[in-house]
mmCIF file of C-alpha atoms in Angstrom:
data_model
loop_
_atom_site.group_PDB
_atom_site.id
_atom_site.type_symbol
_atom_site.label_atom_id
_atom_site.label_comp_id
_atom_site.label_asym_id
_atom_site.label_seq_id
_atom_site.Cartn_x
_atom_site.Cartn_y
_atom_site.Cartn_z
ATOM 1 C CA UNK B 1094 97.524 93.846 -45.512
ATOM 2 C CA UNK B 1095 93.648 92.936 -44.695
ATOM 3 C CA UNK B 1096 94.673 89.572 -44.250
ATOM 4 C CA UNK B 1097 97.428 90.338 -42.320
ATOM 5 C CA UNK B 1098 95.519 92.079 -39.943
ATOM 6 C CA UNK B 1099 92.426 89.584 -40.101
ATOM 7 C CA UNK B 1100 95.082 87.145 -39.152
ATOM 8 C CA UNK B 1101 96.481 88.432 -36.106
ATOM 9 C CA UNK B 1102 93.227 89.204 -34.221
ATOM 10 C CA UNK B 1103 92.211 85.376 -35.434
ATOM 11 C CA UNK B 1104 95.737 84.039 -33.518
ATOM 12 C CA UNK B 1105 94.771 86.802 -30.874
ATOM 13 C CA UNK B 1106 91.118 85.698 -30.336
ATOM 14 C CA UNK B 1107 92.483 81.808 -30.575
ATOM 15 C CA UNK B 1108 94.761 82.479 -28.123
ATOM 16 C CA UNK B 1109 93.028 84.568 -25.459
ATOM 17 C CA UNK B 1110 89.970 81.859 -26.111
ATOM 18 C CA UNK B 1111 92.337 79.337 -24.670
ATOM 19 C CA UNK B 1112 93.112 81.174 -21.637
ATOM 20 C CA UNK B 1113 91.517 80.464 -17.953
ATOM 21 C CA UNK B 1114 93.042 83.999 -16.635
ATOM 22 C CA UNK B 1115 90.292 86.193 -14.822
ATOM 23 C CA UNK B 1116 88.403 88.810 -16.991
ATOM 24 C CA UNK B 1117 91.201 92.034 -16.926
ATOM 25 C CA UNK B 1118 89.972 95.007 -14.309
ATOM 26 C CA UNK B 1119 88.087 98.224 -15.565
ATOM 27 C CA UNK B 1120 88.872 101.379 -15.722
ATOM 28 C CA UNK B 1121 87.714 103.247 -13.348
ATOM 29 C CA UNK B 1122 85.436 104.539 -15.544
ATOM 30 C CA UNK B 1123 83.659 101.647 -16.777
ATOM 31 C CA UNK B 1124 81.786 101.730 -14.011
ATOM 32 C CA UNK B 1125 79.396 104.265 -13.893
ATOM 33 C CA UNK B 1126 77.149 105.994 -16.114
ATOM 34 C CA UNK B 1127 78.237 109.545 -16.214
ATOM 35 C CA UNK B 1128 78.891 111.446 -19.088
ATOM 36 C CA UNK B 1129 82.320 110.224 -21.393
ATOM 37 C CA UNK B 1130 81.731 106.129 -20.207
ATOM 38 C CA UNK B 1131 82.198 103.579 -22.488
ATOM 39 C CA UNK B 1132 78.659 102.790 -21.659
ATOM 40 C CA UNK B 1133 77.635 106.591 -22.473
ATOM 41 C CA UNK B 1134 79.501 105.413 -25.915
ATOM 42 C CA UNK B 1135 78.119 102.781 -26.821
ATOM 43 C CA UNK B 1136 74.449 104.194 -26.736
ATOM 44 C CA UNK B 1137 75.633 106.911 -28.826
ATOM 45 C CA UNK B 1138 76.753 104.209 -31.303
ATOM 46 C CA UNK B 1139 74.794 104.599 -35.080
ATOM 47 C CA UNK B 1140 75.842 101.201 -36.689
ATOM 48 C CA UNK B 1141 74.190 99.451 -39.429
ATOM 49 C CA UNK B 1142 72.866 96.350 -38.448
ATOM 50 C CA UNK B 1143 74.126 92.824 -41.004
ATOM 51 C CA UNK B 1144 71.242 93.472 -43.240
ATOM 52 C CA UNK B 1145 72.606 97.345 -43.824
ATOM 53 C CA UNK B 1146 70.360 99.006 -41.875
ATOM 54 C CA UNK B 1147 71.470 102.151 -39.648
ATOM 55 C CA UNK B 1148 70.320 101.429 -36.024
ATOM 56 C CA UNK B 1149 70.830 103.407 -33.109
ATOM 57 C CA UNK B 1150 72.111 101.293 -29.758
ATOM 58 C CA UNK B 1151 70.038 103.752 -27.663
ATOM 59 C CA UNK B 1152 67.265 101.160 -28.538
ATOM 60 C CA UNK B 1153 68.823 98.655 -25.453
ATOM 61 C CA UNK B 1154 68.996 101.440 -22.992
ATOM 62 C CA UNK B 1155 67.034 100.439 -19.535
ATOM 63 C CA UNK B 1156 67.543 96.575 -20.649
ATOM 64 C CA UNK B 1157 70.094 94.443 -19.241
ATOM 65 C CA UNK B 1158 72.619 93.573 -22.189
ATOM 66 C CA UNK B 1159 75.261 91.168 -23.134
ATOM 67 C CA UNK B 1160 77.533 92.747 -25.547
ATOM 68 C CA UNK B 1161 79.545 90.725 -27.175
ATOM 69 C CA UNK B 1162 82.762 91.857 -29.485
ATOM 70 C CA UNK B 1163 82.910 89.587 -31.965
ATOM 71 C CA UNK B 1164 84.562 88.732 -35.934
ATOM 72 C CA UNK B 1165 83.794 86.104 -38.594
ATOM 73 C CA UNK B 1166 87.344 85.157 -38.742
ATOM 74 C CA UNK B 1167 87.802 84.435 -35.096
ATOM 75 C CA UNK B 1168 87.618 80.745 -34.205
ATOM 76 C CA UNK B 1169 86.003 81.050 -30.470
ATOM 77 C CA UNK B 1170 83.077 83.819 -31.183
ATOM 78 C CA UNK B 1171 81.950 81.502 -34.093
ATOM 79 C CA UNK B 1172 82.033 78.670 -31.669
ATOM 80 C CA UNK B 1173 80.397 80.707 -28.891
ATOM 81 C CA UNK B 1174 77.731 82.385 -31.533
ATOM 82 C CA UNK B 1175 74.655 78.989 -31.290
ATOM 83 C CA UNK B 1176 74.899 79.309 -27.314
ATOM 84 C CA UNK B 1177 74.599 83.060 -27.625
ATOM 85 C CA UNK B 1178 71.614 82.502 -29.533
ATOM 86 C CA UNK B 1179 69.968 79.520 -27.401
ATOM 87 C CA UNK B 1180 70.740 82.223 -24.350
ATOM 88 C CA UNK B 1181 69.070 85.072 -26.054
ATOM 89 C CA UNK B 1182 65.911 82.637 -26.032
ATOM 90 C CA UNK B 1183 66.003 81.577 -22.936
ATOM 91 C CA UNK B 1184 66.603 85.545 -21.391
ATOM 92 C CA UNK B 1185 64.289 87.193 -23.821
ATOM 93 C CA UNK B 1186 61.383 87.263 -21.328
ATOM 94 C CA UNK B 1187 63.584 88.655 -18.733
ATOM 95 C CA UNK B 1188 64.458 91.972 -20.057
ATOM 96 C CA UNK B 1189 67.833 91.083 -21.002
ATOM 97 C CA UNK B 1190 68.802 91.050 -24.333
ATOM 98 C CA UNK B 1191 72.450 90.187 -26.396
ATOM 99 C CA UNK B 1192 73.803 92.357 -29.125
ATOM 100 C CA UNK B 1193 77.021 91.808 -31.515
ATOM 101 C CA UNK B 1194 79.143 94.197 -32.680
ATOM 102 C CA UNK B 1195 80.964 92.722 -35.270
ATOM 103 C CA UNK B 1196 84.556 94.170 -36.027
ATOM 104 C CA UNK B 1197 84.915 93.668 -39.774
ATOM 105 C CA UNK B 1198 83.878 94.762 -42.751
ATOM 106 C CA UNK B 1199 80.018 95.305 -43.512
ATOM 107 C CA UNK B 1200 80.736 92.952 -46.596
ATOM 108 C CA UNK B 1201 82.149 90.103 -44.298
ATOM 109 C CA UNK B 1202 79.337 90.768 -41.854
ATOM 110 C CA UNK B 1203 76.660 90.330 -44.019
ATOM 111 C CA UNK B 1204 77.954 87.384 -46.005
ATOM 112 C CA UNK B 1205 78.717 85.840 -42.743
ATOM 113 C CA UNK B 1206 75.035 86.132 -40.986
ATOM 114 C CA UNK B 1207 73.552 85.141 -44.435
ATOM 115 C CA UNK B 1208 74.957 81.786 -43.837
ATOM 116 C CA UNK B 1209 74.865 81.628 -39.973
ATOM 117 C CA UNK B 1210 71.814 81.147 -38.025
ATOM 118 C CA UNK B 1211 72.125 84.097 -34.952
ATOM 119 C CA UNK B 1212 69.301 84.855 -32.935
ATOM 120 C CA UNK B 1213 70.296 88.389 -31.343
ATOM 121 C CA UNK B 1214 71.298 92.006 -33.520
ATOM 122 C CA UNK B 1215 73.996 91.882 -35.075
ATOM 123 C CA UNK B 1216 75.973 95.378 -35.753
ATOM 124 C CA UNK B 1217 79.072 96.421 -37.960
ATOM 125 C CA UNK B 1218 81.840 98.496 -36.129
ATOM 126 C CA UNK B 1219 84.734 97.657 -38.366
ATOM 127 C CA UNK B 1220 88.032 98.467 -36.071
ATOM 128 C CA UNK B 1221 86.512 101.041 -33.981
ATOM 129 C CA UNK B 1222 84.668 98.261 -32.517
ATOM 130 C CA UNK B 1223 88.363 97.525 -31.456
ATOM 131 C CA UNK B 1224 88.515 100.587 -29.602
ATOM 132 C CA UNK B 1225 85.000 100.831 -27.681
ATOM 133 C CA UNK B 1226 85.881 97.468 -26.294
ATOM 134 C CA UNK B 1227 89.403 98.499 -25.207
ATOM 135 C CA UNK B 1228 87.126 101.478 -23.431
ATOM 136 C CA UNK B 1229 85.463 98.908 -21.488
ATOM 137 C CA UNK B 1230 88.480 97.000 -20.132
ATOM 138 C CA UNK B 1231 89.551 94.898 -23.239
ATOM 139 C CA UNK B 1232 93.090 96.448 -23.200
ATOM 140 C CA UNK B 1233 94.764 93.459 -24.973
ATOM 141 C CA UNK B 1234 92.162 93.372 -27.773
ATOM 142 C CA UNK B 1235 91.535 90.262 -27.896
ATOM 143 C CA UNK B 1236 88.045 88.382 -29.113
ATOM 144 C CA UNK B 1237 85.893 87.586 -28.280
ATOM 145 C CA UNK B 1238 85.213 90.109 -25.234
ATOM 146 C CA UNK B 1239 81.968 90.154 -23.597
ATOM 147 C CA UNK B 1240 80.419 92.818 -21.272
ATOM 148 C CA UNK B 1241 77.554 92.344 -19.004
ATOM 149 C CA UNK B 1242 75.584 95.656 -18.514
ATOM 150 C CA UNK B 1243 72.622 95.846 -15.916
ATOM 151 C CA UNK B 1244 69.325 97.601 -16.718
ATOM 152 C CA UNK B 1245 70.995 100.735 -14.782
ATOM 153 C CA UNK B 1246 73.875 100.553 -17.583
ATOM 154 C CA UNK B 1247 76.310 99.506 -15.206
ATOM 155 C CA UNK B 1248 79.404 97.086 -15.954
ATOM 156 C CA UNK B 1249 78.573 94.618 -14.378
ATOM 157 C CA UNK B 1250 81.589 91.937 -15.677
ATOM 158 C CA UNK B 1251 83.643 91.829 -18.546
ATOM 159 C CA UNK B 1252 84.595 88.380 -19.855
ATOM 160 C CA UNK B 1253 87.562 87.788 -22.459
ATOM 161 C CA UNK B 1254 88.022 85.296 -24.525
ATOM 162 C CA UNK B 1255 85.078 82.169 -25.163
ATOM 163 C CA UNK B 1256 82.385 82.536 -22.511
ATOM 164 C CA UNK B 1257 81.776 80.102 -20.048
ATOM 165 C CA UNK B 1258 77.796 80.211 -20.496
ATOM 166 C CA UNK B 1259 77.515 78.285 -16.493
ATOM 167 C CA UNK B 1260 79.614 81.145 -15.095
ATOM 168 C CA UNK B 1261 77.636 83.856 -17.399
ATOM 169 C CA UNK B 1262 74.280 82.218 -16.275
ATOM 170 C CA UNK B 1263 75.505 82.428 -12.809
ATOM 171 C CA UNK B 1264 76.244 86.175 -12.946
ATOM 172 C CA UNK B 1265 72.549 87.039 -14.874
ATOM 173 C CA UNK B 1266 71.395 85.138 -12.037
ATOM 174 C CA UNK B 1267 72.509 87.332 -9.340
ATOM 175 C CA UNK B 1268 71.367 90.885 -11.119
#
């Protein structure tokens, strides 16, 4: 049944990866910061980070962030994962900063950033990773699905499928 499942989002992530369609709207919601956001729920996120530890997103509030969805099993965020990194060094200084949240198991996480060199946090959400990012626009579920949030924790873009790190730059550019 794991596999199964695993399976699908990998043919799902493949297959939205491939696609040149705009980044879907957001709700409504999305875009501000009151109370009941997606943003508002993500910083109340507890998640252990790859190594097991329990970390509290709160930590990135007032930073710019690029969160980025993400599994082991999905073809285009393991492709995307080495220019992640490289961007995370090169926006460090600029009070930006990329997290993961990984939707798998904490198991498959860990065994996975063991082997993989990855420059930014990496957290485990298991499926209800799945869900936040269908909060924040992702209503097909595919992976991997990026959101840019500005320092005011504002959506600034969503992105689905494998980034296009010229039109990503562009956007961090103009916040």
């Amino acid at each position: 049944m794991i596999g199964a499942v695993a399976l699908a989002f990998a043919a799902a992530g493949v297959w939205f990866g491939a696609q040149k369609s705009p980044s879907p709207a957001l709700p409504a919601a999305a875009h501000n910061t009151a109370a009941g956001t997606p943003v508002d729920e993500l910083f109340q996120q507890q998640l252990k980070d790859a190594q097991g530890v329990q970390q509290a997103l709160a930590q990135w509030k007032g930073k710019a962030l690029i969160v980025n969805f993400w599994a082991p099993w999905c073809g285009p965020c393991v492709e995307e994962m080495p220019e992640l990194s490289a961007l995370q060094g090169e926006i460090r200084s600029k009070n930006v900063q990329v997290i993961g949240i990984g939707i798998d198991s904490p198991s498959n996480i860990a065994a996975f950033a063991e082997k993989t060199r990855i420059d930014y946090p990496v957290y485990v959400a298991g499926l209800s990773g799945t869900e936040l990012s269908r909060k924040f626009g992702n209503t097909q579920g595919g992976l991997p699905y990026t959101v840019l949030l500005g320092a005011d924790g504002k959506v600034v873009k969503t992105y689905l499928g494998r980034l296009k790190f010229g039109e990503l730059r562009a956007d961090l550019a103009r916040m």
